Coordinates of C-alpha atoms and ligand atoms in Angstrom, one line a residue:
X1 CA -29.6 9.8 -68.9
X2 CA -31.7 8.5 -71.8
X3 CA -29.8 9.4 -74.9
X4 CA -26.3 10.4 -75.6
X5 CA -24.1 9.7 -78.6
X6 CA -22.3 11.2 -81.6
X7 CA -23.3 14.9 -81.1
X8 CA -22.0 14.8 -77.5
X9 CA -18.8 13.0 -78.4
X10 CA -18.1 15.3 -81.4
X11 CA -18.5 18.4 -79.4
X12 CA -16.4 17.1 -76.5
X13 CA -13.6 16.0 -78.9
X14 CA -13.6 19.4 -80.5
X15 CA -13.5 21.1 -77.1
X16 CA -10.6 19.0 -75.9
X17 CA -8.6 19.7 -79.0
X18 CA -9.2 23.5 -78.5
X19 CA -8.0 23.2 -74.9
X20 CA -10.4 25.9 -73.9
X21 CA -11.8 24.1 -71.0
X22 CA -12.3 27.1 -68.6
X23 CA -15.8 28.5 -68.5
X24 CA -14.7 32.1 -68.3
X25 CA -12.8 33.3 -71.4
X26 CA -13.2 37.0 -71.2
X27 CA -16.2 39.1 -71.9
X28 CA -16.4 38.6 -75.6
X29 CA -16.4 34.8 -75.8
X30 CA -19.7 33.1 -75.3
X31 CA -18.7 29.8 -73.8
X32 CA -20.6 26.6 -73.9
X33 CA -21.6 27.1 -70.2
X34 CA -23.0 30.5 -70.9
X35 CA -24.9 29.3 -74.0
X36 CA -26.4 26.4 -72.0
X37 CA -27.4 28.7 -69.2
X38 CA -29.1 31.2 -71.4
X39 CA -30.9 28.5 -73.4
X40 CA -31.9 26.6 -70.3
X41 CA -33.3 29.8 -68.8
X42 CA -35.4 30.5 -71.9
X43 CA -36.6 26.9 -72.0
X44 CA -37.8 27.2 -68.4
X45 CA -38.9 30.8 -68.6
X46 CA -36.8 31.8 -65.6
X47 CA -34.7 34.9 -65.3
X48 CA -31.3 33.2 -65.0
X49 CA -29.7 29.7 -64.6
X50 CA -26.2 28.8 -63.5
X51 CA -24.5 25.5 -63.9
X52 CA -22.9 24.0 -60.8
X53 CA -21.2 20.8 -59.9
X54 CA -24.2 18.9 -58.5
X55 CA -27.9 19.1 -57.5
X56 CA -26.9 18.9 -53.9
X57 CA -24.7 22.0 -54.4
X58 CA -27.5 23.8 -56.1
X59 CA -29.7 23.2 -53.0
X60 CA -26.9 24.4 -50.7
X61 CA -26.5 27.6 -52.7
X62 CA -30.2 28.3 -52.7
X63 CA -30.3 27.7 -48.9
X64 CA -27.2 29.8 -48.2
X65 CA -28.7 32.7 -50.3
X66 CA -31.6 32.8 -47.9
X67 CA -29.3 33.8 -45.0
X68 CA -31.0 31.6 -42.5
X69 CA -30.0 31.8 -38.8
X70 CA -28.7 28.5 -37.4
X71 CA -31.6 26.5 -35.9
X72 CA -34.1 28.0 -38.4
X73 CA -36.5 25.4 -39.8
X74 CA -37.0 24.2 -43.4
X75 CA -40.0 22.1 -44.4
X76 CA -39.2 19.1 -46.6
X77 CA -41.1 16.0 -47.7
X78 CA -40.6 12.5 -46.3
X79 CA -40.0 11.2 -49.8
X80 CA -36.9 12.6 -51.4
X81 CA -33.3 11.7 -51.9
X82 CA -31.2 12.2 -48.8
X83 CA -29.3 15.1 -50.5
X84 CA -32.3 17.4 -49.9
X85 CA -32.1 16.8 -46.2
X86 CA -28.2 17.0 -46.1
X87 CA -28.3 20.4 -47.9
X88 CA -30.6 21.8 -45.2
X89 CA -28.3 20.7 -42.4
X90 CA -25.3 22.1 -44.3
X91 CA -26.6 25.6 -43.5
X92 CA -27.3 24.6 -39.9
X93 CA -31.0 24.6 -40.4
X94 CA -33.3 22.0 -39.0
X95 CA -35.1 19.8 -41.5
X96 CA -38.8 19.5 -40.5
X97 CA -40.0 16.4 -42.3
X98 CA -43.6 16.5 -43.6
X99 CA -45.5 13.4 -44.7
X100 CA -46.4 13.0 -48.4
X101 CA -49.9 12.3 -49.6
X102 CA -51.2 10.0 -52.3
X103 CA -49.6 12.2 -55.0
X104 CA -46.2 11.2 -53.6
X105 CA -45.5 14.9 -53.0
X106 CA -45.6 17.0 -49.8
X107 CA -48.9 17.0 -47.9
X108 CA -49.8 20.7 -48.0
X109 CA -52.2 20.6 -45.1
X110 CA -49.6 19.0 -42.9
X111 CA -47.0 21.5 -44.1
X112 CA -49.3 24.3 -43.0
X113 CA -49.6 22.7 -39.5
X114 CA -45.8 22.2 -39.2
X115 CA -45.1 26.0 -39.5
X116 CA -43.6 27.5 -36.3
X117 CA -42.1 30.9 -35.6
X118 CA -38.7 29.4 -36.7
X119 CA -39.9 28.2 -40.1
X120 CA -38.2 30.1 -42.9
X121 CA -38.5 28.0 -46.0
X122 CA -40.2 25.1 -47.7
X123 CA -38.6 22.8 -50.3
X124 CA -41.0 21.3 -52.8
X125 CA -39.6 18.1 -54.2
X126 CA -41.0 16.9 -57.6
X127 CA -40.0 13.2 -57.1
X128 CA -39.9 10.8 -60.0
X129 CA -41.0 13.6 -62.4
X130 CA -44.3 14.1 -60.5
X131 CA -45.3 17.8 -60.0
X132 CA -46.2 19.2 -56.6
X133 CA -49.3 21.4 -56.4
X134 CA -47.4 24.6 -57.0
X135 CA -50.3 27.0 -56.8
X136 CA -51.1 25.8 -53.3
X137 CA -47.5 25.7 -52.2
X138 CA -46.9 29.2 -53.5
X139 CA -50.0 30.4 -51.6
X140 CA -48.8 28.7 -48.4
X141 CA -45.3 30.2 -48.8
X142 CA -46.6 33.7 -49.4
X143 CA -49.2 33.6 -46.6
X144 CA -46.5 32.5 -44.1
X145 CA -43.6 34.6 -45.5
X146 CA -41.6 31.5 -46.3
X147 CA -39.1 31.2 -49.1
X148 CA -40.0 28.5 -51.6
X149 CA -37.3 26.4 -53.2
X150 CA -38.0 23.6 -55.7
X151 CA -35.9 20.5 -55.9
X152 CA -36.3 19.6 -59.6
X153 CA -33.5 17.1 -59.6
X154 CA -35.8 14.4 -60.9
X155 CA -38.2 16.5 -62.9
X156 CA -36.4 18.7 -65.5
X157 CA -38.8 19.2 -68.4
X158 CA -41.9 18.9 -66.1
X159 CA -44.5 21.6 -65.6
X160 CA -47.5 22.5 -63.4
X161 CA -50.5 24.1 -65.2
X162 CA -48.3 25.0 -68.2
X163 CA -45.5 26.6 -66.2
X164 CA -42.1 24.9 -66.0
X165 CA -41.1 23.3 -62.7
X166 CA -38.2 25.2 -61.2
X167 CA -39.8 28.6 -61.9
X168 CA -42.4 28.8 -59.1
X169 CA -40.1 29.3 -56.2
X170 CA -37.3 31.7 -55.6
X171 CA -34.8 29.0 -56.7
X172 CA -35.1 25.8 -58.7
X173 CA -32.4 23.2 -58.1
X174 CA -31.6 20.7 -60.8
X175 CA -29.4 17.6 -60.9
X176 CA -27.6 16.3 -64.0
X177 CA -26.1 13.2 -62.5
X178 CA -26.1 10.1 -64.6
X179 CA -29.5 8.9 -63.3
X180 CA -31.3 12.0 -64.4
X181 CA -33.4 12.8 -67.5
X182 CA -30.6 14.9 -69.1
X183 CA -27.0 14.5 -67.8
X184 CA -23.3 15.2 -68.1
X185 CA -22.3 12.4 -65.6
X186 CA -22.3 14.7 -62.6
X187 CA -23.6 18.2 -62.5
X188 CA -26.5 20.5 -61.6
X189 CA -28.0 23.9 -62.1
X190 CA -29.8 26.5 -60.1
X191 CA -32.5 28.6 -61.7
X192 CA -33.2 32.1 -60.2
X193 CA -36.5 33.7 -60.6
X194 CA -35.4 37.0 -59.3
X195 CA -32.4 38.4 -61.2
X196 CA -31.4 40.3 -58.0
X197 CA -30.2 36.9 -56.7
X198 CA -27.6 36.5 -59.4
X199 CA -24.6 38.3 -57.9
X200 CA -25.0 36.5 -54.6
X201 CA -25.3 33.0 -56.3
X202 CA -22.4 33.7 -58.6
X203 CA -20.3 34.8 -55.7
X204 CA -21.2 31.8 -53.5
X205 CA -20.7 29.2 -56.2
X206 CA -17.2 30.5 -57.1
X207 CA -14.9 32.5 -54.9
X208 CA -13.3 33.9 -58.0
X209 CA -16.5 35.3 -59.7
X210 CA -16.3 38.8 -58.2
X211 CA -12.6 39.1 -59.2
X212 CA -12.8 38.0 -62.8
X213 CA -13.6 40.3 -65.7
X214 CA -16.8 38.5 -66.8
X215 CA -19.0 39.7 -64.0
X216 CA -17.1 42.8 -62.9
X217 CA -20.2 45.1 -63.3
X218 CA -22.3 42.9 -61.0
X219 CA -20.1 43.2 -57.9
X220 CA -19.3 46.0 -55.5
X221 CA -16.4 45.2 -53.1
X222 CA -18.7 45.5 -50.1
X223 CA -21.0 42.8 -51.4
X224 CA -18.4 40.1 -51.8
X225 CA -18.7 37.0 -49.5
X226 CA -16.5 34.0 -49.3
X227 CA -18.0 31.3 -51.4
X228 CA -17.2 27.7 -52.6
X229 CA -15.7 26.1 -55.6
X230 CA -18.8 24.7 -57.4
X231 CA -17.8 26.0 -60.8
X232 CA -18.1 23.6 -63.7
X233 CA -15.8 23.2 -66.7
X234 CA -16.7 23.7 -70.4
X235 CA -16.9 19.9 -70.7
X236 CA -20.1 20.0 -68.6
X237 CA -21.4 23.0 -70.5
X238 CA -20.9 21.5 -73.9
X239 CA -22.4 18.2 -72.9
X240 CA -25.4 19.9 -71.3
X241 CA -26.0 22.1 -74.4
X242 CA -26.3 18.9 -76.5
X243 CA -28.5 17.2 -73.9
X244 CA -30.8 20.2 -73.6
X245 CA -31.6 19.9 -77.4
X246 CA -33.0 16.4 -76.6
X247 CA -35.0 17.3 -73.5
X248 CA -38.4 17.9 -75.2
X249 CA -38.0 14.8 -77.3
X250 CA -37.2 12.6 -74.3
X251 CA -40.2 14.0 -72.3
X252 CA -42.6 13.6 -75.2
X253 CA -41.3 10.0 -75.7
X254 CA -41.7 9.0 -72.0
X255 CA -45.1 10.7 -71.8
X256 CA -46.4 8.8 -74.8
X257 CA -45.4 5.5 -73.3
X258 CA -46.8 6.4 -69.9
X259 CA -50.1 7.5 -71.3
X260 CA -50.6 4.3 -73.2
X261 CA -49.5 2.1 -70.3
X262 CA -51.8 4.0 -68.0
X263 CA -54.7 3.4 -70.5
X264 CA -54.0 -0.3 -70.2
X265 CA -54.1 -0.1 -66.4
X266 CA -57.3 1.9 -66.4
X267 CA -59.0 -0.6 -68.7
X268 CA -57.9 -3.4 -66.4
X269 CA -59.2 -1.4 -63.4
X270 CA -55.7 -1.4 -61.8
X271 CA -55.4 1.7 -59.6
X272 CA -52.5 4.2 -60.0
X273 CA -51.3 7.0 -57.7
X274 CA -53.0 10.3 -58.1
X275 CA -51.0 13.1 -59.9
X276 CA -51.5 16.8 -59.3
X277 CA -51.0 17.7 -63.0
X278 CA -50.9 14.8 -65.4
X279 CA -50.0 17.1 -68.4
X280 CA -46.9 18.3 -66.6
X281 CA -45.7 14.9 -65.3
X282 CA -42.3 14.0 -66.9
X283 CA -43.6 10.5 -67.5
X284 CA -40.5 8.8 -66.1
X285 CA -42.4 6.6 -63.7
X286 CA -45.7 4.7 -63.7
X287 CA -47.0 4.0 -60.2
X288 CA -49.3 1.1 -59.4
X289 CA -51.2 1.2 -56.2
X290 CA -52.0 -1.9 -54.0
X291 CA -54.2 -2.2 -50.9
X292 CA -51.5 -3.6 -48.6
X293 CA -47.7 -4.0 -48.6
X294 CA -48.0 -7.7 -49.1
X295 CA -50.3 -7.3 -52.0
X296 CA -47.8 -4.9 -53.5
X297 CA -45.1 -7.5 -53.3
X298 CA -47.3 -9.9 -55.1
X299 CA -47.9 -7.2 -57.8
X300 CA -44.1 -6.6 -58.1
X301 CA -43.4 -10.4 -58.4
X302 CA -46.1 -10.8 -61.1
X303 CA -45.2 -7.8 -63.3
X304 CA -41.4 -7.6 -63.0
X305 CA -39.6 -9.1 -66.0
X306 CA -36.7 -8.5 -68.3
X307 CA -38.8 -5.8 -70.0
X308 CA -40.7 -4.3 -67.1
X309 CA -38.4 -2.8 -64.5
X310 CA -40.0 -2.2 -61.2
X311 CA -38.6 -0.4 -58.2
X312 CA -40.2 -1.2 -54.8
X313 CA -39.4 1.4 -52.3
X314 CA -37.2 -0.9 -50.2
X315 CA -34.9 -1.1 -53.2
X316 CA -34.4 2.6 -53.2
X317 CA -31.5 3.3 -50.9
X318 CA -31.7 6.9 -49.5
X319 CA -35.0 7.9 -51.0
X320 CA -37.4 7.6 -48.1
X321 CA -37.5 8.9 -44.5
X322 CA -36.6 5.6 -42.8
X323 CA -33.3 5.6 -44.8
X324 CA -32.2 8.8 -43.2
X325 CA -34.0 9.7 -39.9
X326 CA -31.5 7.7 -37.9
X327 CA -28.7 9.9 -39.3
X328 CA -30.6 13.0 -38.1
X329 CA -31.6 11.3 -34.8
X330 CA -28.0 10.5 -34.0
X331 CA -26.8 13.9 -35.0
X332 CA -24.0 12.7 -37.2
X333 CA -22.4 16.0 -37.9
X334 CA -18.7 16.4 -38.4
X335 CA -18.3 19.0 -35.6
X336 CA -20.6 20.2 -32.8
X337 CA -20.9 23.7 -34.2
X338 CA -22.2 22.2 -37.5
X339 CA -25.1 20.5 -35.7
X340 CA -28.3 22.5 -36.3
X341 CA -29.7 21.1 -33.0
X342 CA -27.1 23.0 -31.1
X343 CA -29.1 26.1 -32.0
X344 CA -32.7 24.7 -31.6
X345 CA -35.0 23.5 -28.9
X346 CA -36.2 20.7 -31.0
X347 CA -35.3 17.2 -29.9
X348 CA -34.3 15.1 -32.9
X349 CA -35.4 11.9 -31.1
X350 CA -38.9 13.3 -30.8
X351 CA -39.4 15.1 -34.1
X352 CA -37.9 12.2 -36.2
X353 CA -39.7 9.4 -34.3
X354 CA -41.0 7.0 -37.0
X355 CA -44.5 7.2 -35.5
X356 CA -45.0 10.6 -37.2
X357 CA -44.4 9.1 -40.6
X358 CA -46.9 6.3 -40.6
X359 CA -48.9 7.9 -43.5
X360 CA -45.7 8.0 -45.7
X361 CA -44.9 4.4 -44.8
X362 CA -48.4 3.3 -45.8
X363 CA -48.3 5.1 -49.1
X364 CA -44.8 4.1 -50.1
X365 CA -45.1 0.4 -49.2
X366 CA -48.3 0.2 -51.3
X367 CA -47.0 2.1 -54.3
X368 CA -44.9 0.3 -57.0
X369 CA -42.8 2.3 -59.3
X370 CA -42.3 1.0 -62.8
X371 CA -39.6 2.8 -64.9
X372 CA -40.9 4.1 -68.2
X373 CA -38.5 3.1 -70.9
X374 CA -37.4 5.5 -73.7
X375 CA -38.0 4.1 -77.2
X376 CA -36.2 5.0 -80.4
X377 CA -38.8 3.1 -82.5
X378 CA -42.6 2.9 -82.3
X379 CA -42.3 -0.8 -83.1
X380 CA -40.2 -1.3 -79.9
X381 CA -42.8 0.6 -77.9
X382 CA -45.6 -1.4 -79.3
X383 CA -43.8 -4.6 -78.3
X384 CA -43.1 -3.3 -74.8
X385 CA -46.8 -2.3 -74.4
X386 CA -47.9 -5.8 -75.4
X387 CA -45.7 -7.4 -72.8
X388 CA -46.9 -4.8 -70.3
X389 CA -50.5 -5.6 -71.1
X390 CA -50.1 -9.3 -70.8
X391 CA -48.2 -8.9 -67.4
X392 CA -50.8 -6.4 -66.1
X393 CA -53.7 -8.7 -67.1
X394 CA -52.3 -11.2 -64.6
X395 CA -52.8 -8.6 -61.8
X396 CA -56.5 -8.4 -62.3
X397 CA -56.9 -11.5 -60.1
X398 CA -55.5 -9.5 -57.2
X399 CA -57.8 -6.5 -57.6
Ligands
LIG401 C1 -34.6 14.6 -55.3 C2 -33.1 14.8 -55.4 N1 -32.6 15.9 -54.8 C3 -31.3 16.1 -54.9 C4 -30.4 15.3 -55.6 C5 -29.0 15.5 -55.5 O1 -28.4 15.7 -56.8 P1 -26.8 15.3 -57.0 O2 -26.7 13.8 -57.0 O3 -26.6 15.9 -58.4 O4 -26.1 16.0 -56.0 C6 -30.9 14.1 -56.2 C7 -30.0 13.2 -56.9 O5 -30.2 12.0 -57.0 C8 -32.3 13.9 -56.1 O6 -32.9 12.8 -56.7

């Protein structure tokens, strides 16, 4: 979360006093949750969005809605938060991990080669606000009859060639946990790009949806399935409505700083990671490239300071394949019938052998993430850029 203050606290105080914390208050009342959902859908250009309790749950809903068979395969990149992988296994599907390329997003050629007769879906993850190549991924999905889901947990407000991230696939899954660009502490949303998915998603996210008055016209008794309890309260809706008002401002602010920091790096001939669509990048992270892992550590030591926050990959618990392949390899599932490998001929020891992920290892251990700060004042940004420039100048000796 970058900004939160008086507008959020005022609206939350008013809501608590009103005691109207339940998101469904009859057909007439337009609740905070409903207002957020309709404004978020217009902001994205999607047909519908629904608030849920987390980004992980948004992913689980999207995958459940695909009605996969146990043991079906879902392609997912080697660089993501573990939740993306966990969600796949929650529907007893097998995560097929595909290396990333220099853009830190899924390697599309490798994804194509990983497709088998059991592949049903692909999850595009826009890590660190960096857009995947959505035209190519859409083509790949269409050609191979795969469902496309976008994990937009880290990239709300981003776009690819002018279209919002989260609107390319059948579903876009957003997280609003406290580390995200806009947040209500914990929360998430699912965007649907085909309005026919709405009744199913509503039903799955809340066992009560088909029985309440708000959505009565959407459900026929024969369509009702047993869902979860992923419904949020009005507190989340109200907070997110305020946060959404700030989204464009936050993204603009981060992009401005990133553009100017990138110019400094370019002038100093310090390489950065490639980006599929710079205009659509959220700007949350600046990535410096090194030739070797040891050079990268030198870079990190030289540039890190009170003002410049770096995040070498080994500081990011749960974000890269080596943090989670052992969990998959050792089939740590609560019950045997929940283990996707009970329904597959795939051998986890083989498909998750670290040897397959050498390209990812090389890329991540030679890429240094620098967090782009948010600035209220231009004078603070200027000061930060001066420090950034003086620190970056020291790196020239390494390149
Ligand atoms: C890429 C990615 N996917 C999914 C999630 C899961 O979101 P949540 O923490 O809201 O469940 C996160 C959260 O950090 C994430 O970064």
